[in-house]
PDB file of C-alpha atoms in Angstrom:
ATOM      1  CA  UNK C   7       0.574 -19.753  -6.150  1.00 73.00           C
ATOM      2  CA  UNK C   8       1.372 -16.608  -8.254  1.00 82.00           C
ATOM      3  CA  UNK C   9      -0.131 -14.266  -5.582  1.00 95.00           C
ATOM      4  CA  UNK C  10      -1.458 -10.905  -7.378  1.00 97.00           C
ATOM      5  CA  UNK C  11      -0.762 -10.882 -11.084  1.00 97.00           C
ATOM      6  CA  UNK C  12      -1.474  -7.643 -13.212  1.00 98.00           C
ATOM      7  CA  UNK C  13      -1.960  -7.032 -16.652  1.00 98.00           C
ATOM      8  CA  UNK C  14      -0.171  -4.963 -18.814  1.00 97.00           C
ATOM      9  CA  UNK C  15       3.094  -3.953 -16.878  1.00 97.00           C
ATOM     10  CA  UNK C  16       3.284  -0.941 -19.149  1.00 96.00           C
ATOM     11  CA  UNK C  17       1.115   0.477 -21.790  1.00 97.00           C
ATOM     12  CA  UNK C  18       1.138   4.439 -23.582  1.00 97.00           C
ATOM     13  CA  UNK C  19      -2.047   6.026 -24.314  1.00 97.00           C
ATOM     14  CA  UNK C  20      -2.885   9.197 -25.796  1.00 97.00           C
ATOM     15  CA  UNK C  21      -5.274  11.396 -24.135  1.00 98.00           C
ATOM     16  CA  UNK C  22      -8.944  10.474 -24.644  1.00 97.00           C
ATOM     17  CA  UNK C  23      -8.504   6.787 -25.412  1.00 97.00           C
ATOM     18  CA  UNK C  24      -9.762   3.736 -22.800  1.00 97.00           C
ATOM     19  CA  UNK C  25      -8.272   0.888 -21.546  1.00 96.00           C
ATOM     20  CA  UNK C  26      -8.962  -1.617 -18.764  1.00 98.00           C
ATOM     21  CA  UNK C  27      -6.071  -3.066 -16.084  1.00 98.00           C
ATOM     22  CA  UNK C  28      -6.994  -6.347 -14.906  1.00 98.00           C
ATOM     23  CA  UNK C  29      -6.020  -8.183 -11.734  1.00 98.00           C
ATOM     24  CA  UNK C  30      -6.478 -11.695 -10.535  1.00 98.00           C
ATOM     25  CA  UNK C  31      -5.829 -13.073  -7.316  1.00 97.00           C
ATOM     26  CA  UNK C  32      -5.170 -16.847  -6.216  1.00 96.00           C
ATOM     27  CA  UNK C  33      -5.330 -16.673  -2.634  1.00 94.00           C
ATOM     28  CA  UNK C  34      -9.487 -16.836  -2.533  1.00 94.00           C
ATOM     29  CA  UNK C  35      -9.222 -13.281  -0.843  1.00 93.00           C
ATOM     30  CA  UNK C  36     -12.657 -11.272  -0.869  1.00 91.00           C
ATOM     31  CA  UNK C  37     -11.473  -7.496  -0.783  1.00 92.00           C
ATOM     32  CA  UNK C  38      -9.365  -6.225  -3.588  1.00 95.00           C
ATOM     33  CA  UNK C  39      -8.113  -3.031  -4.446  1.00 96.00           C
ATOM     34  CA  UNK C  40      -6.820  -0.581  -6.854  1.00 98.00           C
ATOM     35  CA  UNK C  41      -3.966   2.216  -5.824  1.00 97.00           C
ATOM     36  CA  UNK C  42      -2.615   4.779  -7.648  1.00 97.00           C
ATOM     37  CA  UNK C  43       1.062   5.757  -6.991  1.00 97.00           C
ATOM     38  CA  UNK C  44       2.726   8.991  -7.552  1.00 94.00           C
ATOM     39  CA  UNK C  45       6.374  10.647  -6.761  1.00 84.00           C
ATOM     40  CA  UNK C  46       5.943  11.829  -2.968  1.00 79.00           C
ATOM     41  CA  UNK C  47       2.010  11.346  -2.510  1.00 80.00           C
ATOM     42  CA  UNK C  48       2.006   7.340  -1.085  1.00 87.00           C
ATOM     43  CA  UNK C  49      -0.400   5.159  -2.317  1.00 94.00           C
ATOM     44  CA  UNK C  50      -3.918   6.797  -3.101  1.00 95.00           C
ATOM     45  CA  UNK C  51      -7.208   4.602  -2.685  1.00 95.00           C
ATOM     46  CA  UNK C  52      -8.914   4.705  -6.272  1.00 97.00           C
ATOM     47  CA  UNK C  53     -11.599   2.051  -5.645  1.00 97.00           C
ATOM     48  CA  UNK C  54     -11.961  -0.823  -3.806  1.00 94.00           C
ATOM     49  CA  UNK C  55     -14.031  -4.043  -3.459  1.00 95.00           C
ATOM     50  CA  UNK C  56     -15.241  -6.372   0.024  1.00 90.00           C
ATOM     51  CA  UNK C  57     -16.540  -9.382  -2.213  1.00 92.00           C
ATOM     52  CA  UNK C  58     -18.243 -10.437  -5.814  1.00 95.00           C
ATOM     53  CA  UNK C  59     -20.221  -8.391  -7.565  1.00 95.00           C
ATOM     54  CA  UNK C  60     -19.495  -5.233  -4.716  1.00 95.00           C
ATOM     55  CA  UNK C  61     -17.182  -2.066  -5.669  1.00 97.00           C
ATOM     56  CA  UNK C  62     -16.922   1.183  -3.693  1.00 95.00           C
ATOM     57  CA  UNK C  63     -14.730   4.160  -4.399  1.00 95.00           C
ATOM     58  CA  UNK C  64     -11.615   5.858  -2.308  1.00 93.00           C
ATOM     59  CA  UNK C  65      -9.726   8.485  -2.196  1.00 92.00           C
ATOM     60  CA  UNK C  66      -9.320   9.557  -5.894  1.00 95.00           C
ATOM     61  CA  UNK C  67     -12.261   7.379  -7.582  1.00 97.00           C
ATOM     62  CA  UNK C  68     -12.759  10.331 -10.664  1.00 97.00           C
ATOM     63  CA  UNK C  69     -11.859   9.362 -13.936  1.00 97.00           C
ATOM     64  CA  UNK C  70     -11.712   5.263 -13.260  1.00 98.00           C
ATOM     65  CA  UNK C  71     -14.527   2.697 -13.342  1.00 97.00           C
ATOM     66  CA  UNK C  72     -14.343  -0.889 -11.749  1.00 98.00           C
ATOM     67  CA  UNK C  73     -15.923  -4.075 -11.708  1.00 98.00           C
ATOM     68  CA  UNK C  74     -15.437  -7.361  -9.751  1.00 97.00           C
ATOM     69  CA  UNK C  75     -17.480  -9.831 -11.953  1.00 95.00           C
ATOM     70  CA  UNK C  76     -15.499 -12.979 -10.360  1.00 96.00           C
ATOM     71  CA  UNK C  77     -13.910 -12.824  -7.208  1.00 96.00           C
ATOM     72  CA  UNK C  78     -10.556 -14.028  -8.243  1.00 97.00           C
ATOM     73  CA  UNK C  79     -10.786 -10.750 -10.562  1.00 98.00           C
ATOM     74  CA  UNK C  80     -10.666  -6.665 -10.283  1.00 98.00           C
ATOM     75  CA  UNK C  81     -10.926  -4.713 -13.440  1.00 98.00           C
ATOM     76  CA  UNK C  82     -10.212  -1.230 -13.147  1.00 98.00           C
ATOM     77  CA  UNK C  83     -11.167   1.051 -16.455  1.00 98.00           C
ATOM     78  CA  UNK C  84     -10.371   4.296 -17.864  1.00 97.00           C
ATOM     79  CA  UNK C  85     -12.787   5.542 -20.011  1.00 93.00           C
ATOM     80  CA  UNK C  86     -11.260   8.793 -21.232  1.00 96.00           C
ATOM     81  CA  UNK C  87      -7.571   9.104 -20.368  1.00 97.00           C
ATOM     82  CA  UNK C  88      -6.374  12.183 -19.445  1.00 97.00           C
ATOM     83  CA  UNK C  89      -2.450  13.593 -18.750  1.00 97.00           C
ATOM     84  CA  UNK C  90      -2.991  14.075 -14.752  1.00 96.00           C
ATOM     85  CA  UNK C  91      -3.860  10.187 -14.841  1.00 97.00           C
ATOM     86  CA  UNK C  92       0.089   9.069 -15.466  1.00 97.00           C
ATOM     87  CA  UNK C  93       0.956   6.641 -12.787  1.00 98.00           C
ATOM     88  CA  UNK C  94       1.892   3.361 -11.681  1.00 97.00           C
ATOM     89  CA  UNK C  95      -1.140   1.196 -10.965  1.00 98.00           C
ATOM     90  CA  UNK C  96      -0.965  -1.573  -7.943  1.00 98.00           C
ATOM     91  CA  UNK C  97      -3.736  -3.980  -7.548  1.00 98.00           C
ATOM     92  CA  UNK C  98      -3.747  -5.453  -4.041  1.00 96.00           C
ATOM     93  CA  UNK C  99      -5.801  -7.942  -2.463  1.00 95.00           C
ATOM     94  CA  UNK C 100      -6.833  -9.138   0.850  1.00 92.00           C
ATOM     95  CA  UNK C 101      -8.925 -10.857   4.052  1.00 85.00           C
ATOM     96  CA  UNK C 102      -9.999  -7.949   5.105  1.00 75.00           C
ATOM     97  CA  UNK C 103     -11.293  -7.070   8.430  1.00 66.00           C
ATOM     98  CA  UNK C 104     -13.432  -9.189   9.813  1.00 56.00           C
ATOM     99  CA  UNK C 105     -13.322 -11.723  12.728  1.00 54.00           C
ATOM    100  CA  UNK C 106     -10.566 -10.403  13.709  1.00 58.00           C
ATOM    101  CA  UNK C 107      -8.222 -11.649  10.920  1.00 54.00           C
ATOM    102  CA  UNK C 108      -5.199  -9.377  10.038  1.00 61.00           C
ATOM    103  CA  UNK C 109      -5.850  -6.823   6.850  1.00 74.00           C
ATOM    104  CA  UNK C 110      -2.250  -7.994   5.380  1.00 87.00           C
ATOM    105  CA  UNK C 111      -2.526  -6.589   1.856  1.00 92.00           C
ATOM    106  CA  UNK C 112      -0.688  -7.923  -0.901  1.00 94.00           C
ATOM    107  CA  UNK C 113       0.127  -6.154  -3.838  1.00 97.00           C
ATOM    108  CA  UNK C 114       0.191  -7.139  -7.456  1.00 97.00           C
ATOM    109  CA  UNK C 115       3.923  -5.974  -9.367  1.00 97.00           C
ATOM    110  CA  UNK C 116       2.314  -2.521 -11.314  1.00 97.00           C
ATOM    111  CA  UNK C 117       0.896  -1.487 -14.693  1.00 97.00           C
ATOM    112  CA  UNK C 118       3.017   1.818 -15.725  1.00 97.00           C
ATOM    113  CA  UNK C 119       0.834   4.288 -17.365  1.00 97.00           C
ATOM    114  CA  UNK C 120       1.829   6.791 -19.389  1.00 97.00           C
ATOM    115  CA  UNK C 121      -0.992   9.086 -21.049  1.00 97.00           C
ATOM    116  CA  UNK C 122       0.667  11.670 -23.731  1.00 97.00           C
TER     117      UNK C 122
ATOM    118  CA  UNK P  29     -11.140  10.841   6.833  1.00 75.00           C
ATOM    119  CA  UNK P  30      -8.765   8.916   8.577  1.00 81.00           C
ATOM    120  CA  UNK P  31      -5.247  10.971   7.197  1.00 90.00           C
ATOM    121  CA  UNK P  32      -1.918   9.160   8.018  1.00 95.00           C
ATOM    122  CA  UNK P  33       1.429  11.685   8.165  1.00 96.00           C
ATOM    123  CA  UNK P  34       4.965  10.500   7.757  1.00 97.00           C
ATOM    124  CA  UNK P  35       8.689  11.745   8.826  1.00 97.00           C
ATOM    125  CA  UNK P  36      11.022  11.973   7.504  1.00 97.00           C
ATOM    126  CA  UNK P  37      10.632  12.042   4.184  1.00 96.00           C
ATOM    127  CA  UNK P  38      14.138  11.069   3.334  1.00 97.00           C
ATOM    128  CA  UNK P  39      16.771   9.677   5.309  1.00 98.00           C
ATOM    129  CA  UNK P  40      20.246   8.752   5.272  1.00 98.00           C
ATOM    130  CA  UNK P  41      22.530   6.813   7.890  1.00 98.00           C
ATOM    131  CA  UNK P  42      25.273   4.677   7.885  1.00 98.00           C
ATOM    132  CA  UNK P  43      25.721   1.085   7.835  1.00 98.00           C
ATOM    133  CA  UNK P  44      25.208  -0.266  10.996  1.00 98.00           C
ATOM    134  CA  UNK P  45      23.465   2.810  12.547  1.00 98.00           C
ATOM    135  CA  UNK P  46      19.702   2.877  13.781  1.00 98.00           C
ATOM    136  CA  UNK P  47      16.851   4.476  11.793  1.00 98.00           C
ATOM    137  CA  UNK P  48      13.454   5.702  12.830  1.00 98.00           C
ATOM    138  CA  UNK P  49      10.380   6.792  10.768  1.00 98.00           C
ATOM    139  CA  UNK P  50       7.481   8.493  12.679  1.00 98.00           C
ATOM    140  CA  UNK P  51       4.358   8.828  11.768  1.00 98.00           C
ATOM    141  CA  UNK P  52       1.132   9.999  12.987  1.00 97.00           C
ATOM    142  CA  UNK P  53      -2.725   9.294  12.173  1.00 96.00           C
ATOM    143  CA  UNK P  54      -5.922  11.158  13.367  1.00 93.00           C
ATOM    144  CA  UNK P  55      -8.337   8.376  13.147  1.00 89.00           C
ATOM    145  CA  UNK P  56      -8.608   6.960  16.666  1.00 89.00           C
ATOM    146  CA  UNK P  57     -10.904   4.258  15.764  1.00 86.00           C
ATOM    147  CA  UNK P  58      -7.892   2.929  13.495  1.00 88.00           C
ATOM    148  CA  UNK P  59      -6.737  -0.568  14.738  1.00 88.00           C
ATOM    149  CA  UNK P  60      -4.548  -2.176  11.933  1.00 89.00           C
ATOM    150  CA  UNK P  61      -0.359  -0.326  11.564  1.00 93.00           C
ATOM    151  CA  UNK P  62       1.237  -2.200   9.136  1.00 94.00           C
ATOM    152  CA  UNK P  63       4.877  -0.968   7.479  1.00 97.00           C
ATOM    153  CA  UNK P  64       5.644  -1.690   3.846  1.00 97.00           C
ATOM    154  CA  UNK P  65       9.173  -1.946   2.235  1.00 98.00           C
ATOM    155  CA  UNK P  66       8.876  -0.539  -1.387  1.00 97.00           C
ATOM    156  CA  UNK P  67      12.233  -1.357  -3.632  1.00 96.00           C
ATOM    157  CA  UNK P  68      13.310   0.607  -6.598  1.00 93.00           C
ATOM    158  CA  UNK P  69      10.422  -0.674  -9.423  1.00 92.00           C
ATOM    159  CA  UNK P  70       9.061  -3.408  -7.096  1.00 95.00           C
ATOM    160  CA  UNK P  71       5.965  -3.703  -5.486  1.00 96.00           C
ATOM    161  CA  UNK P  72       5.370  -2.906  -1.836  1.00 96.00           C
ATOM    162  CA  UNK P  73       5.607  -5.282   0.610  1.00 96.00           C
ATOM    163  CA  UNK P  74       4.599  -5.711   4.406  1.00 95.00           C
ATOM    164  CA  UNK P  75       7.763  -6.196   6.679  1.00 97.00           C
ATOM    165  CA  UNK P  76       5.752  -5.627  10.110  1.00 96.00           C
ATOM    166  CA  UNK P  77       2.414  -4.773  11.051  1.00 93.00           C
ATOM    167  CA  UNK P  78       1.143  -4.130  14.451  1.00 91.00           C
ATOM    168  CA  UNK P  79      -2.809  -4.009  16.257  1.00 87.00           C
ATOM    169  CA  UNK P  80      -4.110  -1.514  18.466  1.00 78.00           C
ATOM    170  CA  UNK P  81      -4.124  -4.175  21.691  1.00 78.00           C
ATOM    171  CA  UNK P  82      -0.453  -4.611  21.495  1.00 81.00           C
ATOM    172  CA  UNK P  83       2.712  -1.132  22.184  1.00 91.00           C
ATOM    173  CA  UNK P  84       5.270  -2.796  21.000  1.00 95.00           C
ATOM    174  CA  UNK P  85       6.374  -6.009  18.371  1.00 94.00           C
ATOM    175  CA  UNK P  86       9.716  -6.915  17.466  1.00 96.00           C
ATOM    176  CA  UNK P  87      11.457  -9.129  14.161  1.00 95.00           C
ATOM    177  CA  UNK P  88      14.934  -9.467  14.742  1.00 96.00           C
ATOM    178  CA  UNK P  89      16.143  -5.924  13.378  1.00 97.00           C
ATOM    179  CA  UNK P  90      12.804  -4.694  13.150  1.00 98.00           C
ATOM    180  CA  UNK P  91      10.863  -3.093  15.379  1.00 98.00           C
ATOM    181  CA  UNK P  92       7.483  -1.245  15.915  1.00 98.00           C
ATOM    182  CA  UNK P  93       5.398   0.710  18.441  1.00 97.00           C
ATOM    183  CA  UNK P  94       2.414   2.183  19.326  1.00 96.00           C
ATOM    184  CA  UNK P  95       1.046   5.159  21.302  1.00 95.00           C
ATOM    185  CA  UNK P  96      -2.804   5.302  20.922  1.00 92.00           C
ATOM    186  CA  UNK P  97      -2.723   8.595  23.187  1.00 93.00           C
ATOM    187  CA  UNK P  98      -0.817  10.181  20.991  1.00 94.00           C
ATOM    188  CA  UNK P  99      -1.769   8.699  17.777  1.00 95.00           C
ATOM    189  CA  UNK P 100       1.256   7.716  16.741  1.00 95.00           C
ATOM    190  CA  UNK P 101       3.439   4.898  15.718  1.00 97.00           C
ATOM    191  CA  UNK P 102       7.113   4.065  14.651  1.00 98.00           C
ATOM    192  CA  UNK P 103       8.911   1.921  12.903  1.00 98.00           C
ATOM    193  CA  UNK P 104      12.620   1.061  14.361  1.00 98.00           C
ATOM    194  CA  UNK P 105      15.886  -0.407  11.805  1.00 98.00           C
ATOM    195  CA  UNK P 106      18.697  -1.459  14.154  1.00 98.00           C
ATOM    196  CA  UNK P 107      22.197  -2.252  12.217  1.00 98.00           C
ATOM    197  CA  UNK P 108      20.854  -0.873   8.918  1.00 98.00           C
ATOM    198  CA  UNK P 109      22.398  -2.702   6.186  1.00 97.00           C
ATOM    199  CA  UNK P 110      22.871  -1.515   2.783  1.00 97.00           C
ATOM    200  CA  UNK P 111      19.613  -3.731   1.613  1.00 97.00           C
ATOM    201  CA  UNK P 112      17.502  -1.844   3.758  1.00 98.00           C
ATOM    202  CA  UNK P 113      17.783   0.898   1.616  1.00 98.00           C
ATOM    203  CA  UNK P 114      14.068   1.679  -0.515  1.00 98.00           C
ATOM    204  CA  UNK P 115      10.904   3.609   0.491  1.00 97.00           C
ATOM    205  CA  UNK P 116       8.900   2.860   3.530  1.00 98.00           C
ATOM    206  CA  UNK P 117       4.972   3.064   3.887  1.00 97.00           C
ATOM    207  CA  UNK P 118       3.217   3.571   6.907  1.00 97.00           C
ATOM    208  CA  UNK P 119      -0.212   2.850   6.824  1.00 94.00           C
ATOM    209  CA  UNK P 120      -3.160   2.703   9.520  1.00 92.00           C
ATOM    210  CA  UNK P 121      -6.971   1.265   8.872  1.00 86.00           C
ATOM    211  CA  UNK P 122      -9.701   0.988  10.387  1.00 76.00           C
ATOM    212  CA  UNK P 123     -11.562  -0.341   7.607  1.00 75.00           C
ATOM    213  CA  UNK P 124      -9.486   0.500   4.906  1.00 80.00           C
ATOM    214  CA  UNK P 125      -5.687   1.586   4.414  1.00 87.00           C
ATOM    215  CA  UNK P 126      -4.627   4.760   4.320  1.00 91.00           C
ATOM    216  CA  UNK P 127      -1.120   5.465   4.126  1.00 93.00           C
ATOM    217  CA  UNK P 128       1.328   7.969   4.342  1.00 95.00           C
ATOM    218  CA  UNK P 129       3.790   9.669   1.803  1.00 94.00           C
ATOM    219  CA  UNK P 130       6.708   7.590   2.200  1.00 96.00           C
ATOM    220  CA  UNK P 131      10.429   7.913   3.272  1.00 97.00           C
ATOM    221  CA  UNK P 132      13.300   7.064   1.405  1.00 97.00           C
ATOM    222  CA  UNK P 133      15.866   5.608   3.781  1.00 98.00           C
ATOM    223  CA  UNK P 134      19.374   5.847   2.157  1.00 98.00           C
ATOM    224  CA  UNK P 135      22.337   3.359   3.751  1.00 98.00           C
ATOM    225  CA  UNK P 136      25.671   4.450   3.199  1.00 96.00           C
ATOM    226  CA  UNK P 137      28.138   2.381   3.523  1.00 92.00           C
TER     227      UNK P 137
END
């Protein structure tokens, strides 16, 4: 199994362009996520999702779109890139709560993203 | 919102001492802990993880516990070793994760 897997590891963008992260899963989990990760500030909720075809947002959903089309996938999009959204990207994925099963996340490896 | 605090935010010891990271969360209805070990461009990754029915759990050097009273929780090194050295995440969900800043533990040797 490869576990999370994200695509790109790093990309540049200049401010105002898009681009879309994707990140599959192999462990048939039905909640994914996507973090955000910056120097001394954790890991922030951006948005998350509990199955197919469900997304809800986080912490800090502004600026970033998602969509979970197949539940094997998470697609998280930019639309307009700006400066403040520099950051490494981790996808994670997981049971999730229910029945009393264990919310163990796992996390994908990280897309770098630099917006100039 | 459930907000999850952590201390310290660095630390540094020697080989072979004990470390401690506290943190604190203000979400009583939170009933998932679980501690991630982030390496130096890695990913994070879950080295312990305790539930709200149980104070204590132990794995080998590890160690964490619980106070629901107080709302806080702590994870325990014994015999640090030069690989424990990276970042450590708390974290604390009730439905979601929500974690806190981080400590960088440092082992000298």
């Amino acid at each position: 199994n490869a576990g999370v897997t994200q695509t790109p590891k790093f990309r540049v963008l200049k401010t105002g362009q898009s681009m879309t992260l994707l990140c599959a899963q192999d462990m048939n989990h039905e909640y994914m996520y996507w973090y955000r990760q910056d120097p001394g500030m954790g890991l922030r909720l951006i948005h998350y999702s509990v199955g197919e075809g469900t997304t809800a947002k986080g912490e800090v959903p502004d600026g970033y779109n998602v969509s979970r089309l197949k539940k094997q996938n998470f697609l998280l999009g930019l639309e307009s890139a700006a400066p403040s959204q520099t950051s490494v990207y981790f996808c994670a994925s997981s049971n999730g709560l229910y029945r009393g099963r264990t919310d163990t996340q796992y996390f994908g490896p990280g897309t770098r993203l630099t917006v100039l | 919102g459930e907000n999850v605090e952590q201390h310290p935010s660095t630390l540094s010891v020697q080989e072979g001492d004990s470390a401690v990271i506290k943190c604190t969360y203000s979400d009583s209805a939170s009933n998932y802990f679980p501690w991630y070990k982030q390496e130096l461009g890695k990913r994070p990754q879950l080295i312990i993880d305790i539930r709200s029915n149980v104070g204590e759990k132990k794995d080998q050097r590890i160690a964490v516990t619980l106070n629901k009273t107080a709302k806080h929780f702590s994870l325990h090194i014994t015999e640090t070793q030069p690989e424990d050295s990276a970042v450590y995440f708390c974290a604390a969900s009730f439905n979601k994760l929500v974690f806190g800043a981080g400590t960088i533990l440092r082992v000298k040797s």
